[in-house]
PDB file of C-alpha atoms and ligand atoms in Angstrom:
ATOM      1  CA  MET P1031      48.771 214.862 285.828  1.00  0.00           C
ATOM      2  CA  THR P1032      46.555 215.209 288.894  1.00  0.00           C
ATOM      3  CA  LEU P1033      47.471 214.135 292.437  1.00  0.00           C
ATOM      4  CA  ARG P1034      45.087 211.441 293.736  1.00  0.00           C
ATOM      5  CA  VAL P1035      43.699 212.257 297.186  1.00  0.00           C
ATOM      6  CA  GLY P1036      41.624 210.208 299.647  1.00  0.00           C
ATOM      7  CA  VAL P1037      39.777 211.698 302.623  1.00  0.00           C
ATOM      8  CA  LEU P1038      39.278 209.876 305.933  1.00  0.00           C
ATOM      9  CA  GLY P1039      36.471 211.277 308.082  1.00  0.00           C
ATOM     10  CA  ALA P1040      34.696 212.369 304.896  1.00  0.00           C
ATOM     11  CA  ARG P1041      31.291 212.753 306.574  1.00  0.00           C
ATOM     12  CA  GLY P1042      32.664 214.966 309.342  1.00  0.00           C
ATOM     13  CA  ARG P1043      32.578 218.751 309.616  1.00  0.00           C
ATOM     14  CA  MET P1044      36.151 219.115 308.354  1.00  0.00           C
ATOM     15  CA  GLY P1045      36.103 216.089 306.043  1.00  0.00           C
ATOM     16  CA  LEU P1046      33.153 217.442 304.070  1.00  0.00           C
ATOM     17  CA  GLU P1047      34.937 220.765 303.578  1.00  0.00           C
ATOM     18  CA  VAL P1048      38.165 219.015 302.523  1.00  0.00           C
ATOM     19  CA  CYS P1049      36.277 216.896 299.944  1.00  0.00           C
ATOM     20  CA  LYS P1050      34.782 220.075 298.458  1.00  0.00           C
ATOM     21  CA  ALA P1051      38.160 221.831 298.362  1.00  0.00           C
ATOM     22  CA  VAL P1052      39.957 218.855 296.760  1.00  0.00           C
ATOM     23  CA  ASP P1053      37.133 218.412 294.255  1.00  0.00           C
ATOM     24  CA  ALA P1054      37.387 222.068 293.245  1.00  0.00           C
ATOM     25  CA  ALA P1055      41.180 222.031 292.776  1.00  0.00           C
ATOM     26  CA  PRO P1056      42.135 221.372 289.138  1.00  0.00           C
ATOM     27  CA  ASP P1057      45.458 219.733 290.062  1.00  0.00           C
ATOM     28  CA  LEU P1058      43.883 217.296 292.576  1.00  0.00           C
ATOM     29  CA  GLU P1059      41.578 214.309 292.079  1.00  0.00           C
ATOM     30  CA  LEU P1060      39.296 213.095 294.869  1.00  0.00           C
ATOM     31  CA  VAL P1061      39.571 209.301 294.544  1.00  0.00           C
ATOM     32  CA  ALA P1062      38.260 208.079 297.911  1.00  0.00           C
ATOM     33  CA  MET P1063      35.910 209.289 300.639  1.00  0.00           C
ATOM     34  CA  ILE P1064      35.899 207.094 303.732  1.00  0.00           C
ATOM     35  CA  ASP P1065      34.075 207.487 307.018  1.00  0.00           C
ATOM     36  CA  GLN P1066      34.064 204.923 309.846  1.00  0.00           C
ATOM     37  CA  GLY P1067      34.849 202.065 307.493  1.00  0.00           C
ATOM     38  CA  ASP P1068      32.139 203.136 304.991  1.00  0.00           C
ATOM     39  CA  VAL P1069      33.613 203.772 301.581  1.00  0.00           C
ATOM     40  CA  LEU P1070      31.393 206.628 300.408  1.00  0.00           C
ATOM     41  CA  PHE P1071      33.160 206.923 297.096  1.00  0.00           C
ATOM     42  CA  SER P1072      36.107 205.136 295.555  1.00  0.00           C
ATOM     43  CA  ALA P1073      37.623 205.345 292.123  1.00  0.00           C
ATOM     44  CA  SER P1074      38.835 201.767 292.383  1.00  0.00           C
ATOM     45  CA  ASP P1075      41.329 201.922 289.510  1.00  0.00           C
ATOM     46  CA  ASN P1076      43.109 204.881 291.070  1.00  0.00           C
ATOM     47  CA  HIS P1077      44.336 204.396 294.606  1.00  0.00           C
ATOM     48  CA  ALA P1078      45.128 207.483 296.670  1.00  0.00           C
ATOM     49  CA  GLU P1079      48.645 208.920 296.624  1.00  0.00           C
ATOM     50  CA  VAL P1080      47.901 211.190 299.586  1.00  0.00           C
ATOM     51  CA  LEU P1081      45.406 210.603 302.399  1.00  0.00           C
ATOM     52  CA  VAL P1082      43.903 213.444 304.421  1.00  0.00           C
ATOM     53  CA  ASP P1083      42.756 212.504 307.945  1.00  0.00           C
ATOM     54  CA  PHE P1084      40.229 214.532 309.902  1.00  0.00           C
ATOM     55  CA  THR P1085      38.791 211.806 312.129  1.00  0.00           C
ATOM     56  CA  THR P1086      39.079 211.446 315.910  1.00  0.00           C
ATOM     57  CA  PRO P1087      42.011 211.091 318.296  1.00  0.00           C
ATOM     58  CA  ASP P1088      41.085 207.456 319.086  1.00  0.00           C
ATOM     59  CA  VAL P1089      41.282 206.196 315.475  1.00  0.00           C
ATOM     60  CA  VAL P1090      43.890 208.406 313.820  1.00  0.00           C
ATOM     61  CA  MET P1091      46.884 206.241 314.829  1.00  0.00           C
ATOM     62  CA  ASP P1092      45.384 203.122 313.213  1.00  0.00           C
ATOM     63  CA  ASN P1093      44.698 205.134 310.056  1.00  0.00           C
ATOM     64  CA  LEU P1094      48.251 206.440 309.956  1.00  0.00           C
ATOM     65  CA  ARG P1095      49.826 203.027 310.454  1.00  0.00           C
ATOM     66  CA  TRP P1096      47.626 201.669 307.642  1.00  0.00           C
ATOM     67  CA  ALA P1097      48.694 204.469 305.272  1.00  0.00           C
ATOM     68  CA  ILE P1098      52.416 204.345 306.095  1.00  0.00           C
ATOM     69  CA  GLU P1099      52.548 200.538 305.729  1.00  0.00           C
ATOM     70  CA  ARG P1100      51.122 200.941 302.222  1.00  0.00           C
ATOM     71  CA  GLY P1101      53.567 203.708 301.288  1.00  0.00           C
ATOM     72  CA  ILE P1102      50.851 206.388 301.181  1.00  0.00           C
ATOM     73  CA  SER P1103      51.743 209.884 302.404  1.00  0.00           C
ATOM     74  CA  ALA P1104      49.322 211.559 304.795  1.00  0.00           C
ATOM     75  CA  VAL P1105      48.149 214.998 305.848  1.00  0.00           C
ATOM     76  CA  VAL P1106      46.664 214.896 309.329  1.00  0.00           C
ATOM     77  CA  GLY P1107      44.508 217.531 311.004  1.00  0.00           C
ATOM     78  CA  THR P1108      43.133 215.276 313.706  1.00  0.00           C
ATOM     79  CA  THR P1109      44.290 216.396 317.140  1.00  0.00           C
ATOM     80  CA  GLY P1110      45.493 214.485 320.209  1.00  0.00           C
ATOM     81  CA  PHE P1111      49.142 213.953 319.213  1.00  0.00           C
ATOM     82  CA  THR P1112      51.266 213.445 322.338  1.00  0.00           C
ATOM     83  CA  ASP P1113      55.054 213.121 322.232  1.00  0.00           C
ATOM     84  CA  ASP P1114      54.620 209.334 322.536  1.00  0.00           C
ATOM     85  CA  ARG P1115      52.318 209.261 319.521  1.00  0.00           C
ATOM     86  CA  LEU P1116      54.728 211.352 317.458  1.00  0.00           C
ATOM     87  CA  ALA P1117      57.576 208.994 318.413  1.00  0.00           C
ATOM     88  CA  GLN P1118      55.454 206.055 317.239  1.00  0.00           C
ATOM     89  CA  VAL P1119      54.773 207.754 313.886  1.00  0.00           C
ATOM     90  CA  ARG P1120      58.519 208.417 313.467  1.00  0.00           C
ATOM     91  CA  ALA P1121      59.226 204.741 314.180  1.00  0.00           C
ATOM     92  CA  TRP P1122      56.747 203.614 311.503  1.00  0.00           C
ATOM     93  CA  LEU P1123      58.213 206.134 309.058  1.00  0.00           C
ATOM     94  CA  ALA P1124      61.734 204.825 309.691  1.00  0.00           C
ATOM     95  CA  GLU P1125      60.569 201.605 307.956  1.00  0.00           C
ATOM     96  CA  LYS P1126      59.213 203.587 304.983  1.00  0.00           C
ATOM     97  CA  PRO P1127      61.678 206.438 304.401  1.00  0.00           C
ATOM     98  CA  GLU P1128      59.988 207.570 301.176  1.00  0.00           C
ATOM     99  CA  VAL P1129      56.684 208.368 302.920  1.00  0.00           C
ATOM    100  CA  GLY P1130      55.785 211.849 304.154  1.00  0.00           C
ATOM    101  CA  VAL P1131      53.413 212.584 307.031  1.00  0.00           C
ATOM    102  CA  LEU P1132      52.430 216.136 307.904  1.00  0.00           C
ATOM    103  CA  ILE P1133      50.553 216.646 311.162  1.00  0.00           C
ATOM    104  CA  ALA P1134      49.252 220.135 311.884  1.00  0.00           C
ATOM    105  CA  PRO P1135      47.211 221.179 314.912  1.00  0.00           C
ATOM    106  CA  ASN P1136      45.872 224.066 312.860  1.00  0.00           C
ATOM    107  CA  PHE P1137      45.880 224.623 309.081  1.00  0.00           C
ATOM    108  CA  GLY P1138      44.594 228.194 309.265  1.00  0.00           C
ATOM    109  CA  ILE P1139      47.221 230.622 307.974  1.00  0.00           C
ATOM    110  CA  ALA P1140      46.185 233.244 310.531  1.00  0.00           C
ATOM    111  CA  ALA P1141      46.282 230.639 313.286  1.00  0.00           C
ATOM    112  CA  VAL P1142      49.827 229.689 312.270  1.00  0.00           C
ATOM    113  CA  LEU P1143      50.820 233.357 312.388  1.00  0.00           C
ATOM    114  CA  MET P1144      49.156 233.721 315.810  1.00  0.00           C
ATOM    115  CA  MET P1145      51.332 230.859 317.117  1.00  0.00           C
ATOM    116  CA  GLN P1146      54.465 232.358 315.565  1.00  0.00           C
ATOM    117  CA  PHE P1147      53.697 235.800 317.050  1.00  0.00           C
ATOM    118  CA  ALA P1148      53.076 234.210 320.467  1.00  0.00           C
ATOM    119  CA  ALA P1149      56.402 232.374 320.307  1.00  0.00           C
ATOM    120  CA  LYS P1150      58.157 235.640 319.397  1.00  0.00           C
ATOM    121  CA  ALA P1151      56.479 237.625 322.190  1.00  0.00           C
ATOM    122  CA  ALA P1152      56.979 235.030 324.915  1.00  0.00           C
ATOM    123  CA  ARG P1153      60.486 236.034 326.009  1.00  0.00           C
ATOM    124  CA  TYR P1154      59.462 239.621 326.808  1.00  0.00           C
ATOM    125  CA  PHE P1155      56.717 238.909 329.373  1.00  0.00           C
ATOM    126  CA  GLU P1156      56.634 237.544 332.930  1.00  0.00           C
ATOM    127  CA  SER P1157      53.208 235.959 332.424  1.00  0.00           C
ATOM    128  CA  ALA P1158      51.486 234.114 329.610  1.00  0.00           C
ATOM    129  CA  GLU P1159      48.115 232.360 329.594  1.00  0.00           C
ATOM    130  CA  ILE P1160      45.978 230.863 326.825  1.00  0.00           C
ATOM    131  CA  ILE P1161      42.206 230.896 326.485  1.00  0.00           C
ATOM    132  CA  GLU P1162      40.925 228.641 323.717  1.00  0.00           C
ATOM    133  CA  GLN P1163      37.254 228.686 322.720  1.00  0.00           C
ATOM    134  CA  HIS P1164      35.532 226.061 320.565  1.00  0.00           C
ATOM    135  CA  HIS P1165      32.157 224.671 319.524  1.00  0.00           C
ATOM    136  CA  PRO P1166      30.680 222.247 322.083  1.00  0.00           C
ATOM    137  CA  ARG P1167      30.868 219.197 319.773  1.00  0.00           C
ATOM    138  CA  LYS P1168      34.668 219.262 319.949  1.00  0.00           C
ATOM    139  CA  LEU P1169      35.817 215.968 321.526  1.00  0.00           C
ATOM    140  CA  ASP P1170      39.124 217.043 323.065  1.00  0.00           C
ATOM    141  CA  ALA P1171      40.409 219.724 325.440  1.00  0.00           C
ATOM    142  CA  PRO P1172      42.646 221.553 325.431  1.00  0.00           C
ATOM    143  CA  SER P1173      42.712 222.086 321.680  1.00  0.00           C
ATOM    144  CA  GLY P1174      45.691 220.947 319.627  1.00  0.00           C
ATOM    145  CA  THR P1175      46.342 224.578 318.776  1.00  0.00           C
ATOM    146  CA  ALA P1176      46.424 225.628 322.435  1.00  0.00           C
ATOM    147  CA  THR P1177      48.725 222.739 323.328  1.00  0.00           C
ATOM    148  CA  ARG P1178      51.117 223.634 320.522  1.00  0.00           C
ATOM    149  CA  THR P1179      51.037 227.331 321.453  1.00  0.00           C
ATOM    150  CA  ALA P1180      51.796 226.508 325.090  1.00  0.00           C
ATOM    151  CA  GLN P1181      54.715 224.306 324.032  1.00  0.00           C
ATOM    152  CA  LEU P1182      56.129 227.078 321.833  1.00  0.00           C
ATOM    153  CA  ILE P1183      55.775 229.673 324.602  1.00  0.00           C
ATOM    154  CA  ALA P1184      57.386 227.355 327.164  1.00  0.00           C
ATOM    155  CA  ALA P1185      60.307 226.633 324.819  1.00  0.00           C
ATOM    156  CA  ALA P1186      60.864 230.360 324.151  1.00  0.00           C
ATOM    157  CA  ARG P1187      60.747 231.143 327.895  1.00  0.00           C
ATOM    158  CA  GLU P1188      63.235 228.392 328.641  1.00  0.00           C
ATOM    159  CA  GLU P1189      65.575 229.576 325.897  1.00  0.00           C
ATOM    160  CA  ALA P1190      65.408 233.126 327.303  1.00  0.00           C
ATOM    161  CA  GLY P1191      66.086 231.833 330.842  1.00  0.00           C
ATOM    162  CA  LEU P1192      62.873 233.285 332.292  1.00  0.00           C
ATOM    163  CA  ALA P1193      61.847 232.441 335.851  1.00  0.00           C
ATOM    164  CA  PRO P1194      58.562 230.572 336.476  1.00  0.00           C
ATOM    165  CA  MET P1195      55.529 232.847 336.125  1.00  0.00           C
ATOM    166  CA  PRO P1196      54.430 234.757 339.223  1.00  0.00           C
ATOM    167  CA  ASP P1197      51.299 233.143 340.701  1.00  0.00           C
ATOM    168  CA  ALA P1198      50.388 233.157 344.402  1.00  0.00           C
ATOM    169  CA  THR P1199      46.911 231.696 343.827  1.00  0.00           C
ATOM    170  CA  LYS P1200      45.791 228.567 345.674  1.00  0.00           C
ATOM    171  CA  GLU P1201      43.128 226.709 343.694  1.00  0.00           C
ATOM    172  CA  GLU P1202      40.019 226.496 345.903  1.00  0.00           C
ATOM    173  CA  VAL P1203      38.272 224.379 343.253  1.00  0.00           C
ATOM    174  CA  ASP P1204      40.145 221.890 341.060  1.00  0.00           C
ATOM    175  CA  GLY P1205      40.635 223.253 337.559  1.00  0.00           C
ATOM    176  CA  ALA P1206      40.013 226.886 338.488  1.00  0.00           C
ATOM    177  CA  ARG P1207      43.417 227.845 337.083  1.00  0.00           C
ATOM    178  CA  GLY P1208      43.045 225.702 333.969  1.00  0.00           C
ATOM    179  CA  ALA P1209      45.456 223.036 332.780  1.00  0.00           C
ATOM    180  CA  SER P1210      49.222 223.487 332.944  1.00  0.00           C
ATOM    181  CA  ILE P1211      51.095 222.607 329.756  1.00  0.00           C
ATOM    182  CA  ASN P1212      54.827 222.891 330.355  1.00  0.00           C
ATOM    183  CA  GLY P1213      54.009 225.544 332.981  1.00  0.00           C
ATOM    184  CA  VAL P1214      51.681 227.580 330.735  1.00  0.00           C
ATOM    185  CA  ARG P1215      48.047 227.778 331.914  1.00  0.00           C
ATOM    186  CA  VAL P1216      45.432 226.857 329.296  1.00  0.00           C
ATOM    187  CA  HIS P1217      41.702 227.486 329.741  1.00  0.00           C
ATOM    188  CA  ALA P1218      39.155 225.750 327.472  1.00  0.00           C
ATOM    189  CA  VAL P1219      35.744 227.308 326.776  1.00  0.00           C
ATOM    190  CA  ARG P1220      33.030 225.308 324.962  1.00  0.00           C
ATOM    191  CA  ALA P1221      29.917 227.173 323.848  1.00  0.00           C
ATOM    192  CA  ALA P1222      27.310 226.983 321.107  1.00  0.00           C
ATOM    193  CA  GLY P1223      27.940 229.610 318.462  1.00  0.00           C
ATOM    194  CA  LEU P1224      31.721 229.351 318.675  1.00  0.00           C
ATOM    195  CA  LEU P1225      33.822 227.692 315.995  1.00  0.00           C
ATOM    196  CA  ALA P1226      37.564 227.934 316.844  1.00  0.00           C
ATOM    197  CA  HIS P1227      39.120 230.891 318.649  1.00  0.00           C
ATOM    198  CA  GLN P1228      42.143 231.560 320.833  1.00  0.00           C
ATOM    199  CA  GLU P1229      43.555 234.385 322.895  1.00  0.00           C
ATOM    200  CA  VAL P1230      47.100 234.440 324.183  1.00  0.00           C
ATOM    201  CA  ILE P1231      47.516 236.952 327.002  1.00  0.00           C
ATOM    202  CA  PHE P1232      50.980 238.193 327.890  1.00  0.00           C
ATOM    203  CA  GLY P1233      51.624 240.418 330.907  1.00  0.00           C
ATOM    204  CA  THR P1234      54.453 242.301 332.514  1.00  0.00           C
ATOM    205  CA  ASP P1235      54.659 245.367 334.776  1.00  0.00           C
ATOM    206  CA  GLY P1236      52.201 247.972 333.491  1.00  0.00           C
ATOM    207  CA  GLU P1237      51.670 246.336 330.096  1.00  0.00           C
ATOM    208  CA  LEU P1238      49.534 243.647 328.490  1.00  0.00           C
ATOM    209  CA  LEU P1239      49.618 242.137 325.017  1.00  0.00           C
ATOM    210  CA  THR P1240      46.711 240.032 323.742  1.00  0.00           C
ATOM    211  CA  ILE P1241      47.048 238.049 320.521  1.00  0.00           C
ATOM    212  CA  ARG P1242      43.717 236.782 319.247  1.00  0.00           C
ATOM    213  CA  HIS P1243      42.771 234.480 316.416  1.00  0.00           C
ATOM    214  CA  ASP P1244      39.266 233.574 315.182  1.00  0.00           C
ATOM    215  CA  SER P1245      38.274 230.889 312.696  1.00  0.00           C
ATOM    216  CA  LEU P1246      34.765 231.909 311.652  1.00  0.00           C
ATOM    217  CA  ASP P1247      34.276 229.278 308.958  1.00  0.00           C
ATOM    218  CA  ARG P1248      35.950 225.931 308.235  1.00  0.00           C
ATOM    219  CA  VAL P1249      36.955 227.221 304.790  1.00  0.00           C
ATOM    220  CA  SER P1250      39.695 229.052 306.734  1.00  0.00           C
ATOM    221  CA  PHE P1251      41.578 225.766 307.070  1.00  0.00           C
ATOM    222  CA  MET P1252      41.439 224.799 303.380  1.00  0.00           C
ATOM    223  CA  PRO P1253      44.346 226.797 301.864  1.00  0.00           C
ATOM    224  CA  GLY P1254      46.647 225.239 304.472  1.00  0.00           C
ATOM    225  CA  VAL P1255      45.261 221.740 303.922  1.00  0.00           C
ATOM    226  CA  LEU P1256      45.700 222.006 300.130  1.00  0.00           C
ATOM    227  CA  LEU P1257      49.218 223.405 300.551  1.00  0.00           C
ATOM    228  CA  ALA P1258      50.090 220.382 302.692  1.00  0.00           C
ATOM    229  CA  VAL P1259      48.465 217.923 300.267  1.00  0.00           C
ATOM    230  CA  ARG P1260      50.463 219.337 297.355  1.00  0.00           C
ATOM    231  CA  ASN P1261      53.765 219.206 299.231  1.00  0.00           C
ATOM    232  CA  VAL P1262      53.692 216.287 301.656  1.00  0.00           C
ATOM    233  CA  GLN P1263      55.294 213.784 299.269  1.00  0.00           C
ATOM    234  CA  LYS P1264      58.222 216.164 298.734  1.00  0.00           C
ATOM    235  CA  HIS P1265      58.937 216.073 302.496  1.00  0.00           C
ATOM    236  CA  PRO P1266      59.610 212.467 303.510  1.00  0.00           C
ATOM    237  CA  GLY P1267      59.488 211.780 307.252  1.00  0.00           C
ATOM    238  CA  LEU P1268      57.421 213.640 309.830  1.00  0.00           C
ATOM    239  CA  THR P1269      56.634 217.345 309.490  1.00  0.00           C
ATOM    240  CA  ILE P1270      54.813 219.189 312.278  1.00  0.00           C
ATOM    241  CA  GLY P1271      52.740 222.175 311.213  1.00  0.00           C
ATOM    242  CA  ILE P1272      52.680 223.980 307.889  1.00  0.00           C
ATOM    243  CA  ASP P1273      55.163 226.686 308.945  1.00  0.00           C
ATOM    244  CA  SER P1274      58.016 225.272 306.857  1.00  0.00           C
ATOM    245  CA  LEU P1275      55.782 225.253 303.755  1.00  0.00           C
ATOM    246  CA  LEU P1276      54.939 228.930 304.163  1.00  0.00           C
ATOM    247  CA  ASP P1277      58.538 230.213 304.318  1.00  0.00           C
TER     248      ASP P1277
HETATM  249  N1  NAD H1052      44.227 220.888 312.162  1.00  0.00           N
HETATM  250  C1  NAD H1052      43.202 221.712 311.942  1.00  0.00           C
HETATM  251  O1  NAD H1052      43.333 222.781 311.314  1.00  0.00           O
HETATM  252  C2  NAD H1052      41.835 221.316 312.443  1.00  0.00           C
HETATM  253  C3  NAD H1052      40.721 222.104 312.162  1.00  0.00           C
HETATM  254  C4  NAD H1052      39.484 221.655 312.591  1.00  0.00           C
HETATM  255  C5  NAD H1052      39.387 220.451 313.273  1.00  0.00           C
HETATM  256  N2  NAD H1052      40.499 219.738 313.547  1.00  0.00           N
HETATM  257  C6  NAD H1052      40.457 218.430 314.185  1.00  0.00           C
HETATM  258  O2  NAD H1052      40.016 217.497 313.208  1.00  0.00           O
HETATM  259  C7  NAD H1052      39.318 216.417 313.842  1.00  0.00           C
HETATM  260  C8  NAD H1052      37.942 216.277 313.204  1.00  0.00           C
HETATM  261  O3  NAD H1052      37.164 217.422 313.486  1.00  0.00           O
HETATM  262  P1  NAD H1052      35.648 217.533 312.972  1.00  0.00           P
HETATM  263  O4  NAD H1052      35.090 218.740 313.594  1.00  0.00           O
HETATM  264  O5  NAD H1052      35.621 217.354 311.505  1.00  0.00           O
HETATM  265  O6  NAD H1052      35.014 216.233 313.680  1.00  0.00           O
HETATM  266  P2  NAD H1052      33.745 215.389 313.218  1.00  0.00           P
HETATM  267  O7  NAD H1052      33.328 214.611 314.430  1.00  0.00           O
HETATM  268  O8  NAD H1052      32.744 216.268 312.546  1.00  0.00           O
HETATM  269  O9  NAD H1052      34.335 214.391 312.109  1.00  0.00           O
HETATM  270  C9  NAD H1052      35.074 213.251 312.365  1.00  0.00           C
HETATM  271  C10 NAD H1052      34.630 212.205 311.357  1.00  0.00           C
HETATM  272  O10 NAD H1052      35.505 211.099 311.433  1.00  0.00           O
HETATM  273  C11 NAD H1052      34.717 209.930 311.230  1.00  0.00           C
HETATM  274  N3  NAD H1052      35.451 208.745 311.673  1.00  0.00           N
HETATM  275  C12 NAD H1052      35.531 208.216 312.925  1.00  0.00           C
HETATM  276  N4  NAD H1052      36.299 207.125 312.919  1.00  0.00           N
HETATM  277  C13 NAD H1052      36.733 206.945 311.635  1.00  0.00           C
HETATM  278  C14 NAD H1052      37.571 205.996 311.007  1.00  0.00           C
HETATM  279  N5  NAD H1052      38.124 204.986 311.684  1.00  0.00           N
HETATM  280  N6  NAD H1052      37.822 206.141 309.671  1.00  0.00           N
HETATM  281  C15 NAD H1052      37.260 207.148 308.965  1.00  0.00           C
HETATM  282  N7  NAD H1052      36.435 208.078 309.518  1.00  0.00           N
HETATM  283  C16 NAD H1052      36.193 207.981 310.840  1.00  0.00           C
HETATM  284  C17 NAD H1052      33.429 210.213 311.998  1.00  0.00           C
HETATM  285  O11 NAD H1052      32.350 209.370 311.622  1.00  0.00           O
HETATM  286  C18 NAD H1052      33.207 211.676 311.623  1.00  0.00           C
HETATM  287  O12 NAD H1052      32.413 211.792 310.465  1.00  0.00           O
HETATM  288  C19 NAD H1052      39.305 216.755 315.337  1.00  0.00           C
HETATM  289  O13 NAD H1052      40.393 216.113 315.973  1.00  0.00           O
HETATM  290  C20 NAD H1052      39.517 218.268 315.349  1.00  0.00           C
HETATM  291  O14 NAD H1052      40.104 218.734 316.537  1.00  0.00           O
HETATM  292  C21 NAD H1052      41.708 220.154 313.155  1.00  0.00           C
HETATM  293  O1  LIG H1053      36.993 222.311 315.616  1.00  0.00           O
HETATM  294  C1  LIG H1053      37.994 221.745 316.088  1.00  0.00           C
HETATM  295  O2  LIG H1053      37.923 220.663 316.711  1.00  0.00           O
HETATM  296  C2  LIG H1053      39.321 222.363 315.900  1.00  0.00           C
HETATM  297  N1  LIG H1053      40.370 221.693 316.290  1.00  0.00           N
HETATM  298  C3  LIG H1053      41.714 222.108 316.154  1.00  0.00           C
HETATM  299  C4  LIG H1053      42.405 222.164 317.499  1.00  0.00           C
HETATM  300  O3  LIG H1053      42.107 221.322 318.373  1.00  0.00           O
HETATM  301  O4  LIG H1053      43.269 223.021 317.687  1.00  0.00           O
HETATM  302  C5  LIG H1053      41.901 223.366 315.333  1.00  0.00           C
HETATM  303  C6  LIG H1053      40.786 224.319 315.463  1.00  0.00           C
HETATM  304  C7  LIG H1053      39.427 223.669 315.225  1.00  0.00           C
END
């Protein structure tokens, strides 16, 4: 028995890669490819059991509501998930308790480890800042990965009872110190030639630690996406990140 998978955003940079990966997996069947309302391919007798969404932050909520209402589980890589959006997804899922939705800001295994290492390191350093670097066609800033990393660092600092980070700087130009996410500064670089990269810089007296992750090819995200596709139905409700699937 194969698991029937549909891909939303199938013409996009990630969607194309996901279609290839699903097509190549013997236990998965690519039954639908949809992009901006165009059905590029549909095996009409076999509706999707799991939808994968790599679209844009402005359409992903409509896609998710559509899937959940129809009892279809979803794996979502699209970014832009605020706390309010996550609360809305949980509310929809409460009406369909059998449905699983997994939303991950980054499906790269090394990226997941980078976030875990950053969360572990956070309590030992006075200062922490994030520099994310992406291709210039990326629609959102900061990246979902940087936002998640900042949230994890902030939570670890709070749990350890750390004081606010030392910073006497007055911004002479708006934005010079980046965005603040829960008190953690995040700087977004966009440049041709980049794909998806992040540095987390930790500092304390006389010592620095830099944790760096580089996605050099979108194939890097595929093992994580396929892991989520294969497991999402076994995890009803909302799951954030693929960490729990890796343990
Ligand atoms: N979680 C991760 O590991 C990860 C990795 C890479 C990218 N992303 C995120 O995935 C998203 C997509 O990235 P991308 O680089 O592939 O973007 P992209 O612009 O190349 O692709 C998005 C695609 O979605 C399509 N689309 C728009 N509205 C749609 C709708 N209503 N229904 C179906 N398709 C629709 C567009 O036509 C486009 O082809 C972004 O939010 C990006 O940040 C996440
Ligand atoms: O290319 C993108 O866009 C990426 N988006 C994700 C993010 O915002 O963190 C993951 C990395 C690639």
